[in-house]
Amino acid sequence: MALEIAKIEAILRGIAILLLVSTACLAGLDSQTKFVIVYEKEVTYKDLNALVVLVRVDAVAAAYNLLQLCRCSVSGWSQGNFKGSYRYLSWACCVLDQLAAYTTFAAHSAALGHSVLVLTGAKVFQWMKWCNRFTRFCFQIGGALTCGYIASVLMAMISFISAFNLFRLYSPKHFLRLKGT
């Protein structure tokens, strides 16, 4: 059963890496230039602070998941013979997986909120709508956010697996005692 869970975790991490890299590339490489009234205006992800944060958070999360994927493969290769350090490694993985899941979800939610303002505009602040002029830019950001939210859901599932791997080491009858002690 542990080997099946490790395979599922590796597959989820691989898909999450692909989606996070896709999100970072779609948002980070997105730009569009249009002629607006009397000048040419170029819109890039750097114009929206939430998108800058999104690209950086997704790149870091993809790198973290790649490191964890390497750990999964080494763990499967050595058949889990880590002895006493496995408990500490499980705690670290559980905490870091939850941190990565929460951080990516927060970054995607902030980018979505900022994108809604770009889509609708705000007359009170004299912010114009961008999406009626820069449609390709908005569609590409929408695709990036969709990939990012799917990756966030996958990372939440990975976090559940990580918590399961941690708490199966402990006895169900005694609070925070390892099984067999």
mmCIF file of the C-alpha atoms, coordinates in Angstrom:
data_MODEL
# 
_entry.id   MODEL 
# 
loop_
_atom_site.group_PDB 
_atom_site.id 
_atom_site.type_symbol 
_atom_site.label_atom_id 
_atom_site.label_alt_id 
_atom_site.label_comp_id 
_atom_site.label_asym_id 
_atom_site.label_entity_id 
_atom_site.label_seq_id 
_atom_site.pdbx_PDB_ins_code 
_atom_site.Cartn_x 
_atom_site.Cartn_y 
_atom_site.Cartn_z 
_atom_site.occupancy 
_atom_site.B_iso_or_equiv 
_atom_site.pdbx_formal_charge 
_atom_site.auth_seq_id 
_atom_site.auth_comp_id 
_atom_site.auth_asym_id 
_atom_site.auth_atom_id 
_atom_site.pdbx_PDB_model_num 
ATOM 1   C CA . MET A 1 1   ? 0.000   0.000  0.000   1.00 0.00 ? 1   MET A CA 1 
ATOM 2   C CA . ALA A 1 2   ? 2.834   2.417  0.802   1.00 0.00 ? 2   ALA A CA 1 
ATOM 3   C CA . LEU A 1 3   ? 4.314   1.866  -2.648  1.00 0.00 ? 3   LEU A CA 1 
ATOM 4   C CA . GLU A 1 4   ? 0.961   2.642  -4.298  1.00 0.00 ? 4   GLU A CA 1 
ATOM 5   C CA . ILE A 1 5   ? 0.644   5.854  -2.282  1.00 0.00 ? 5   ILE A CA 1 
ATOM 6   C CA . ALA A 1 6   ? 4.193   6.838  -3.270  1.00 0.00 ? 6   ALA A CA 1 
ATOM 7   C CA . LYS A 1 7   ? 3.337   6.284  -6.945  1.00 0.00 ? 7   LYS A CA 1 
ATOM 8   C CA . ILE A 1 8   ? 0.182   8.378  -6.644  1.00 0.00 ? 8   ILE A CA 1 
ATOM 9   C CA . GLU A 1 9   ? 2.135   11.121 -4.870  1.00 0.00 ? 9   GLU A CA 1 
ATOM 10  C CA . ALA A 1 10  ? 4.805   11.079 -7.589  1.00 0.00 ? 10  ALA A CA 1 
ATOM 11  C CA . ILE A 1 11  ? 2.194   11.295 -10.346 1.00 0.00 ? 11  ILE A CA 1 
ATOM 12  C CA . LEU A 1 12  ? 0.381   14.163 -8.602  1.00 0.00 ? 12  LEU A CA 1 
ATOM 13  C CA . ARG A 1 13  ? 3.669   16.009 -8.064  1.00 0.00 ? 13  ARG A CA 1 
ATOM 14  C CA . GLY A 1 14  ? 4.631   15.542 -11.717 1.00 0.00 ? 14  GLY A CA 1 
ATOM 15  C CA . ILE A 1 15  ? 1.310   16.921 -12.945 1.00 0.00 ? 15  ILE A CA 1 
ATOM 16  C CA . ALA A 1 16  ? 1.491   19.796 -10.437 1.00 0.00 ? 16  ALA A CA 1 
ATOM 17  C CA . ILE A 1 17  ? 4.996   20.669 -11.669 1.00 0.00 ? 17  ILE A CA 1 
ATOM 18  C CA . LEU A 1 18  ? 3.780   20.796 -15.275 1.00 0.00 ? 18  LEU A CA 1 
ATOM 19  C CA . LEU A 1 19  ? 0.806   22.971 -14.342 1.00 0.00 ? 19  LEU A CA 1 
ATOM 20  C CA . LEU A 1 20  ? 2.884   25.330 -12.179 1.00 0.00 ? 20  LEU A CA 1 
ATOM 21  C CA . VAL A 1 21  ? 5.491   25.754 -14.911 1.00 0.00 ? 21  VAL A CA 1 
ATOM 22  C CA . SER A 1 22  ? 2.688   26.312 -17.442 1.00 0.00 ? 22  SER A CA 1 
ATOM 23  C CA . THR A 1 23  ? 1.158   28.961 -15.195 1.00 0.00 ? 23  THR A CA 1 
ATOM 24  C CA . ALA A 1 24  ? 4.481   30.745 -14.712 1.00 0.00 ? 24  ALA A CA 1 
ATOM 25  C CA . CYS A 1 25  ? 5.240   30.655 -18.444 1.00 0.00 ? 25  CYS A CA 1 
ATOM 26  C CA . LEU A 1 26  ? 1.748   31.709 -19.562 1.00 0.00 ? 26  LEU A CA 1 
ATOM 27  C CA . ALA A 1 27  ? 1.710   34.656 -17.169 1.00 0.00 ? 27  ALA A CA 1 
ATOM 28  C CA . GLY A 1 28  ? 5.400   35.559 -17.344 1.00 0.00 ? 28  GLY A CA 1 
ATOM 29  C CA . LEU A 1 29  ? 5.700   35.542 -21.126 1.00 0.00 ? 29  LEU A CA 1 
ATOM 30  C CA . ASP A 1 30  ? 2.371   37.279 -21.730 1.00 0.00 ? 30  ASP A CA 1 
ATOM 31  C CA . SER A 1 31  ? 2.489   40.705 -23.359 1.00 0.00 ? 31  SER A CA 1 
ATOM 32  C CA . GLN A 1 32  ? 0.440   42.576 -25.905 1.00 0.00 ? 32  GLN A CA 1 
ATOM 33  C CA . THR A 1 33  ? 0.985   45.895 -27.648 1.00 0.00 ? 33  THR A CA 1 
ATOM 34  C CA . LYS A 1 34  ? -1.867  48.035 -28.935 1.00 0.00 ? 34  LYS A CA 1 
ATOM 35  C CA . PHE A 1 35  ? -2.204  51.531 -30.315 1.00 0.00 ? 35  PHE A CA 1 
ATOM 36  C CA . VAL A 1 36  ? -4.280  53.495 -27.774 1.00 0.00 ? 36  VAL A CA 1 
ATOM 37  C CA . ILE A 1 37  ? -5.482  56.972 -28.834 1.00 0.00 ? 37  ILE A CA 1 
ATOM 38  C CA . VAL A 1 38  ? -2.134  58.662 -29.652 1.00 0.00 ? 38  VAL A CA 1 
ATOM 39  C CA . TYR A 1 39  ? 0.506   56.273 -28.379 1.00 0.00 ? 39  TYR A CA 1 
ATOM 40  C CA . GLU A 1 40  ? 1.428   52.630 -28.354 1.00 0.00 ? 40  GLU A CA 1 
ATOM 41  C CA . LYS A 1 41  ? 0.826   50.807 -25.066 1.00 0.00 ? 41  LYS A CA 1 
ATOM 42  C CA . GLU A 1 42  ? 2.413   47.481 -24.147 1.00 0.00 ? 42  GLU A CA 1 
ATOM 43  C CA . VAL A 1 43  ? 0.833   45.448 -21.367 1.00 0.00 ? 43  VAL A CA 1 
ATOM 44  C CA . THR A 1 44  ? 2.897   42.792 -19.584 1.00 0.00 ? 44  THR A CA 1 
ATOM 45  C CA . TYR A 1 45  ? 2.573   40.802 -16.397 1.00 0.00 ? 45  TYR A CA 1 
ATOM 46  C CA . LYS A 1 46  ? 4.887   43.331 -14.735 1.00 0.00 ? 46  LYS A CA 1 
ATOM 47  C CA . ASP A 1 47  ? 2.094   45.915 -14.911 1.00 0.00 ? 47  ASP A CA 1 
ATOM 48  C CA . LEU A 1 48  ? 0.130   43.945 -12.301 1.00 0.00 ? 48  LEU A CA 1 
ATOM 49  C CA . ASN A 1 49  ? 1.941   43.318 -9.019  1.00 0.00 ? 49  ASN A CA 1 
ATOM 50  C CA . ALA A 1 50  ? -0.170  40.261 -8.225  1.00 0.00 ? 50  ALA A CA 1 
ATOM 51  C CA . LEU A 1 51  ? 0.966   38.613 -11.468 1.00 0.00 ? 51  LEU A CA 1 
ATOM 52  C CA . VAL A 1 52  ? 4.624   39.260 -10.628 1.00 0.00 ? 52  VAL A CA 1 
ATOM 53  C CA . VAL A 1 53  ? 4.085   37.530 -7.285  1.00 0.00 ? 53  VAL A CA 1 
ATOM 54  C CA . LEU A 1 54  ? 2.176   34.726 -9.027  1.00 0.00 ? 54  LEU A CA 1 
ATOM 55  C CA . VAL A 1 55  ? 5.037   33.991 -11.432 1.00 0.00 ? 55  VAL A CA 1 
ATOM 56  C CA . ARG A 1 56  ? 7.595   33.913 -8.616  1.00 0.00 ? 56  ARG A CA 1 
ATOM 57  C CA . VAL A 1 57  ? 5.477   31.800 -6.261  1.00 0.00 ? 57  VAL A CA 1 
ATOM 58  C CA . ASP A 1 58  ? 4.695   29.291 -9.014  1.00 0.00 ? 58  ASP A CA 1 
ATOM 59  C CA . ALA A 1 59  ? 8.356   29.009 -10.010 1.00 0.00 ? 59  ALA A CA 1 
ATOM 60  C CA . VAL A 1 60  ? 9.382   28.363 -6.393  1.00 0.00 ? 60  VAL A CA 1 
ATOM 61  C CA . ALA A 1 61  ? 6.522   25.888 -5.879  1.00 0.00 ? 61  ALA A CA 1 
ATOM 62  C CA . ALA A 1 62  ? 7.477   24.003 -9.050  1.00 0.00 ? 62  ALA A CA 1 
ATOM 63  C CA . ALA A 1 63  ? 11.107  23.809 -7.882  1.00 0.00 ? 63  ALA A CA 1 
ATOM 64  C CA . TYR A 1 64  ? 9.995   22.589 -4.448  1.00 0.00 ? 64  TYR A CA 1 
ATOM 65  C CA . ASN A 1 65  ? 7.780   19.910 -5.983  1.00 0.00 ? 65  ASN A CA 1 
ATOM 66  C CA . LEU A 1 66  ? 10.657  18.833 -8.220  1.00 0.00 ? 66  LEU A CA 1 
ATOM 67  C CA . LEU A 1 67  ? 12.860  18.385 -5.141  1.00 0.00 ? 67  LEU A CA 1 
ATOM 68  C CA . GLN A 1 68  ? 10.093  16.438 -3.431  1.00 0.00 ? 68  GLN A CA 1 
ATOM 69  C CA . LEU A 1 69  ? 9.665   14.302 -6.540  1.00 0.00 ? 69  LEU A CA 1 
ATOM 70  C CA . CYS A 1 70  ? 13.371  13.452 -6.327  1.00 0.00 ? 70  CYS A CA 1 
ATOM 71  C CA . ARG A 1 71  ? 12.871  12.577 -2.652  1.00 0.00 ? 71  ARG A CA 1 
ATOM 72  C CA . CYS A 1 72  ? 9.945   10.320 -3.590  1.00 0.00 ? 72  CYS A CA 1 
ATOM 73  C CA . SER A 1 73  ? 12.043  8.498  -6.159  1.00 0.00 ? 73  SER A CA 1 
ATOM 74  C CA . VAL A 1 74  ? 15.001  8.093  -3.770  1.00 0.00 ? 74  VAL A CA 1 
ATOM 75  C CA . SER A 1 75  ? 12.642  6.914  -1.034  1.00 0.00 ? 75  SER A CA 1 
ATOM 76  C CA . GLY A 1 76  ? 11.048  4.378  -3.379  1.00 0.00 ? 76  GLY A CA 1 
ATOM 77  C CA . TRP A 1 77  ? 14.440  3.286  -4.674  1.00 0.00 ? 77  TRP A CA 1 
ATOM 78  C CA . SER A 1 78  ? 15.819  2.671  -1.180  1.00 0.00 ? 78  SER A CA 1 
ATOM 79  C CA . GLN A 1 79  ? 12.484  1.130  -0.108  1.00 0.00 ? 79  GLN A CA 1 
ATOM 80  C CA . GLY A 1 80  ? 12.106  3.585  2.785   1.00 0.00 ? 80  GLY A CA 1 
ATOM 81  C CA . ASN A 1 81  ? 15.147  2.468  4.822   1.00 0.00 ? 81  ASN A CA 1 
ATOM 82  C CA . PHE A 1 82  ? 15.690  5.793  6.584   1.00 0.00 ? 82  PHE A CA 1 
ATOM 83  C CA . LYS A 1 83  ? 15.305  4.434  10.148  1.00 0.00 ? 83  LYS A CA 1 
ATOM 84  C CA . GLY A 1 84  ? 14.788  7.160  12.805  1.00 0.00 ? 84  GLY A CA 1 
ATOM 85  C CA . SER A 1 85  ? 15.089  10.211 10.557  1.00 0.00 ? 85  SER A CA 1 
ATOM 86  C CA . TYR A 1 86  ? 11.939  9.221  8.656   1.00 0.00 ? 86  TYR A CA 1 
ATOM 87  C CA . ARG A 1 87  ? 9.708   10.732 11.338  1.00 0.00 ? 87  ARG A CA 1 
ATOM 88  C CA . TYR A 1 88  ? 11.443  14.122 11.098  1.00 0.00 ? 88  TYR A CA 1 
ATOM 89  C CA . LEU A 1 89  ? 11.444  13.966 7.316   1.00 0.00 ? 89  LEU A CA 1 
ATOM 90  C CA . SER A 1 90  ? 7.712   13.219 7.365   1.00 0.00 ? 90  SER A CA 1 
ATOM 91  C CA . TRP A 1 91  ? 7.048   16.216 9.626   1.00 0.00 ? 91  TRP A CA 1 
ATOM 92  C CA . ALA A 1 92  ? 9.123   18.496 7.385   1.00 0.00 ? 92  ALA A CA 1 
ATOM 93  C CA . CYS A 1 93  ? 7.394   17.251 4.232   1.00 0.00 ? 93  CYS A CA 1 
ATOM 94  C CA . CYS A 1 94  ? 3.943   17.657 5.765   1.00 0.00 ? 94  CYS A CA 1 
ATOM 95  C CA . VAL A 1 95  ? 4.570   21.222 6.923   1.00 0.00 ? 95  VAL A CA 1 
ATOM 96  C CA . LEU A 1 96  ? 6.291   22.279 3.692   1.00 0.00 ? 96  LEU A CA 1 
ATOM 97  C CA . ASP A 1 97  ? 3.598   20.687 1.515   1.00 0.00 ? 97  ASP A CA 1 
ATOM 98  C CA . GLN A 1 98  ? 0.889   22.571 3.401   1.00 0.00 ? 98  GLN A CA 1 
ATOM 99  C CA . LEU A 1 99  ? 2.871   25.799 3.194   1.00 0.00 ? 99  LEU A CA 1 
ATOM 100 C CA . ALA A 1 100 ? 3.316   25.360 -0.562  1.00 0.00 ? 100 ALA A CA 1 
ATOM 101 C CA . ALA A 1 101 ? -0.376  24.566 -1.081  1.00 0.00 ? 101 ALA A CA 1 
ATOM 102 C CA . TYR A 1 102 ? -1.575  27.554 0.959   1.00 0.00 ? 102 TYR A CA 1 
ATOM 103 C CA . THR A 1 103 ? 0.926   29.946 -0.623  1.00 0.00 ? 103 THR A CA 1 
ATOM 104 C CA . THR A 1 104 ? 0.088   28.985 -4.194  1.00 0.00 ? 104 THR A CA 1 
ATOM 105 C CA . PHE A 1 105 ? -3.635  29.190 -3.490  1.00 0.00 ? 105 PHE A CA 1 
ATOM 106 C CA . ALA A 1 106 ? -3.180  32.641 -1.935  1.00 0.00 ? 106 ALA A CA 1 
ATOM 107 C CA . ALA A 1 107 ? -1.079  33.871 -4.870  1.00 0.00 ? 107 ALA A CA 1 
ATOM 108 C CA . HIS A 1 108 ? -3.632  32.615 -7.389  1.00 0.00 ? 108 HIS A CA 1 
ATOM 109 C CA . SER A 1 109 ? -6.489  34.194 -5.445  1.00 0.00 ? 109 SER A CA 1 
ATOM 110 C CA . ALA A 1 110 ? -4.673  37.540 -5.295  1.00 0.00 ? 110 ALA A CA 1 
ATOM 111 C CA . ALA A 1 111 ? -3.966  37.378 -9.025  1.00 0.00 ? 111 ALA A CA 1 
ATOM 112 C CA . LEU A 1 112 ? -7.609  36.515 -9.695  1.00 0.00 ? 112 LEU A CA 1 
ATOM 113 C CA . GLY A 1 113 ? -8.763  39.495 -7.630  1.00 0.00 ? 113 GLY A CA 1 
ATOM 114 C CA . HIS A 1 114 ? -6.403  41.811 -9.464  1.00 0.00 ? 114 HIS A CA 1 
ATOM 115 C CA . SER A 1 115 ? -7.486  40.345 -12.802 1.00 0.00 ? 115 SER A CA 1 
ATOM 116 C CA . VAL A 1 116 ? -11.144 40.979 -12.008 1.00 0.00 ? 116 VAL A CA 1 
ATOM 117 C CA . LEU A 1 117 ? -10.303 44.652 -11.505 1.00 0.00 ? 117 LEU A CA 1 
ATOM 118 C CA . VAL A 1 118 ? -8.530  44.655 -14.858 1.00 0.00 ? 118 VAL A CA 1 
ATOM 119 C CA . LEU A 1 119 ? -11.540 42.973 -16.447 1.00 0.00 ? 119 LEU A CA 1 
ATOM 120 C CA . THR A 1 120 ? -14.207 45.246 -14.972 1.00 0.00 ? 120 THR A CA 1 
ATOM 121 C CA . GLY A 1 121 ? -12.311 48.445 -14.232 1.00 0.00 ? 121 GLY A CA 1 
ATOM 122 C CA . ALA A 1 122 ? -13.135 50.769 -11.348 1.00 0.00 ? 122 ALA A CA 1 
ATOM 123 C CA . LYS A 1 123 ? -14.633 54.156 -12.205 1.00 0.00 ? 123 LYS A CA 1 
ATOM 124 C CA . VAL A 1 124 ? -14.154 55.405 -8.652  1.00 0.00 ? 124 VAL A CA 1 
ATOM 125 C CA . PHE A 1 125 ? -10.382 55.041 -9.000  1.00 0.00 ? 125 PHE A CA 1 
ATOM 126 C CA . GLN A 1 126 ? -10.403 55.975 -12.685 1.00 0.00 ? 126 GLN A CA 1 
ATOM 127 C CA . TRP A 1 127 ? -9.034  52.558 -13.653 1.00 0.00 ? 127 TRP A CA 1 
ATOM 128 C CA . MET A 1 128 ? -9.901  51.640 -17.205 1.00 0.00 ? 128 MET A CA 1 
ATOM 129 C CA . LYS A 1 129 ? -10.902 48.207 -18.398 1.00 0.00 ? 129 LYS A CA 1 
ATOM 130 C CA . TRP A 1 130 ? -8.008  46.463 -20.106 1.00 0.00 ? 130 TRP A CA 1 
ATOM 131 C CA . CYS A 1 131 ? -9.717  43.403 -21.478 1.00 0.00 ? 131 CYS A CA 1 
ATOM 132 C CA . ASN A 1 132 ? -11.800 45.246 -24.049 1.00 0.00 ? 132 ASN A CA 1 
ATOM 133 C CA . ARG A 1 133 ? -8.517  46.452 -25.638 1.00 0.00 ? 133 ARG A CA 1 
ATOM 134 C CA . PHE A 1 134 ? -6.005  43.731 -24.701 1.00 0.00 ? 134 PHE A CA 1 
ATOM 135 C CA . THR A 1 135 ? -8.090  40.598 -25.235 1.00 0.00 ? 135 THR A CA 1 
ATOM 136 C CA . ARG A 1 136 ? -5.253  38.142 -25.951 1.00 0.00 ? 136 ARG A CA 1 
ATOM 137 C CA . PHE A 1 137 ? -3.472  39.235 -22.785 1.00 0.00 ? 137 PHE A CA 1 
ATOM 138 C CA . CYS A 1 138 ? -6.596  38.656 -20.699 1.00 0.00 ? 138 CYS A CA 1 
ATOM 139 C CA . PHE A 1 139 ? -7.344  35.256 -22.226 1.00 0.00 ? 139 PHE A CA 1 
ATOM 140 C CA . GLN A 1 140 ? -3.778  34.105 -21.623 1.00 0.00 ? 140 GLN A CA 1 
ATOM 141 C CA . ILE A 1 141 ? -3.905  35.250 -17.993 1.00 0.00 ? 141 ILE A CA 1 
ATOM 142 C CA . GLY A 1 142 ? -7.238  33.432 -17.632 1.00 0.00 ? 142 GLY A CA 1 
ATOM 143 C CA . GLY A 1 143 ? -5.617  30.239 -18.905 1.00 0.00 ? 143 GLY A CA 1 
ATOM 144 C CA . ALA A 1 144 ? -2.720  30.714 -16.509 1.00 0.00 ? 144 ALA A CA 1 
ATOM 145 C CA . LEU A 1 145 ? -5.080  31.163 -13.565 1.00 0.00 ? 145 LEU A CA 1 
ATOM 146 C CA . THR A 1 146 ? -7.032  28.055 -14.549 1.00 0.00 ? 146 THR A CA 1 
ATOM 147 C CA . CYS A 1 147 ? -3.838  25.975 -14.672 1.00 0.00 ? 147 CYS A CA 1 
ATOM 148 C CA . GLY A 1 148 ? -2.773  27.496 -11.376 1.00 0.00 ? 148 GLY A CA 1 
ATOM 149 C CA . TYR A 1 149 ? -5.978  26.657 -9.552  1.00 0.00 ? 149 TYR A CA 1 
ATOM 150 C CA . ILE A 1 150 ? -5.834  23.068 -10.803 1.00 0.00 ? 150 ILE A CA 1 
ATOM 151 C CA . ALA A 1 151 ? -2.242  22.900 -9.533  1.00 0.00 ? 151 ALA A CA 1 
ATOM 152 C CA . SER A 1 152 ? -3.396  24.278 -6.167  1.00 0.00 ? 152 SER A CA 1 
ATOM 153 C CA . VAL A 1 153 ? -6.008  21.535 -5.875  1.00 0.00 ? 153 VAL A CA 1 
ATOM 154 C CA . LEU A 1 154 ? -3.377  18.916 -6.723  1.00 0.00 ? 154 LEU A CA 1 
ATOM 155 C CA . MET A 1 155 ? -1.038  20.387 -4.124  1.00 0.00 ? 155 MET A CA 1 
ATOM 156 C CA . ALA A 1 156 ? -3.815  20.173 -1.528  1.00 0.00 ? 156 ALA A CA 1 
ATOM 157 C CA . MET A 1 157 ? -4.221  16.491 -2.409  1.00 0.00 ? 157 MET A CA 1 
ATOM 158 C CA . ILE A 1 158 ? -0.448  16.032 -2.062  1.00 0.00 ? 158 ILE A CA 1 
ATOM 159 C CA . SER A 1 159 ? -0.682  17.707 1.331   1.00 0.00 ? 159 SER A CA 1 
ATOM 160 C CA . PHE A 1 160 ? -3.335  15.172 2.386   1.00 0.00 ? 160 PHE A CA 1 
ATOM 161 C CA . ILE A 1 161 ? -1.073  12.325 1.316   1.00 0.00 ? 161 ILE A CA 1 
ATOM 162 C CA . SER A 1 162 ? 1.815   13.883 3.204   1.00 0.00 ? 162 SER A CA 1 
ATOM 163 C CA . ALA A 1 163 ? -0.289  14.175 6.369   1.00 0.00 ? 163 ALA A CA 1 
ATOM 164 C CA . PHE A 1 164 ? -1.417  10.557 5.970   1.00 0.00 ? 164 PHE A CA 1 
ATOM 165 C CA . ASN A 1 165 ? 2.204   9.419  5.604   1.00 0.00 ? 165 ASN A CA 1 
ATOM 166 C CA . LEU A 1 166 ? 3.094   11.320 8.765   1.00 0.00 ? 166 LEU A CA 1 
ATOM 167 C CA . PHE A 1 167 ? 0.248   10.256 11.032  1.00 0.00 ? 167 PHE A CA 1 
ATOM 168 C CA . ARG A 1 168 ? 0.331   6.591  10.058  1.00 0.00 ? 168 ARG A CA 1 
ATOM 169 C CA . LEU A 1 169 ? 3.655   6.446  11.928  1.00 0.00 ? 169 LEU A CA 1 
ATOM 170 C CA . TYR A 1 170 ? 1.896   7.200  15.226  1.00 0.00 ? 170 TYR A CA 1 
ATOM 171 C CA . SER A 1 171 ? -0.135  4.898  17.437  1.00 0.00 ? 171 SER A CA 1 
ATOM 172 C CA . PRO A 1 172 ? -3.916  5.407  17.299  1.00 0.00 ? 172 PRO A CA 1 
ATOM 173 C CA . LYS A 1 173 ? -4.237  4.602  21.012  1.00 0.00 ? 173 LYS A CA 1 
ATOM 174 C CA . HIS A 1 174 ? -1.507  6.816  22.472  1.00 0.00 ? 174 HIS A CA 1 
ATOM 175 C CA . PHE A 1 175 ? -1.165  10.529 21.737  1.00 0.00 ? 175 PHE A CA 1 
ATOM 176 C CA . LEU A 1 176 ? 1.978   11.283 19.675  1.00 0.00 ? 176 LEU A CA 1 
ATOM 177 C CA . ARG A 1 177 ? 3.658   7.953  20.340  1.00 0.00 ? 177 ARG A CA 1 
ATOM 178 C CA . LEU A 1 178 ? 5.254   6.129  17.497  1.00 0.00 ? 178 LEU A CA 1 
ATOM 179 C CA . LYS A 1 179 ? 3.927   2.712  16.657  1.00 0.00 ? 179 LYS A CA 1 
ATOM 180 C CA . GLY A 1 180 ? 5.969   -0.049 18.244  1.00 0.00 ? 180 GLY A CA 1 
ATOM 181 C CA . THR A 1 181 ? 7.290   2.048  21.170  1.00 0.00 ? 181 THR A CA 1 
# 
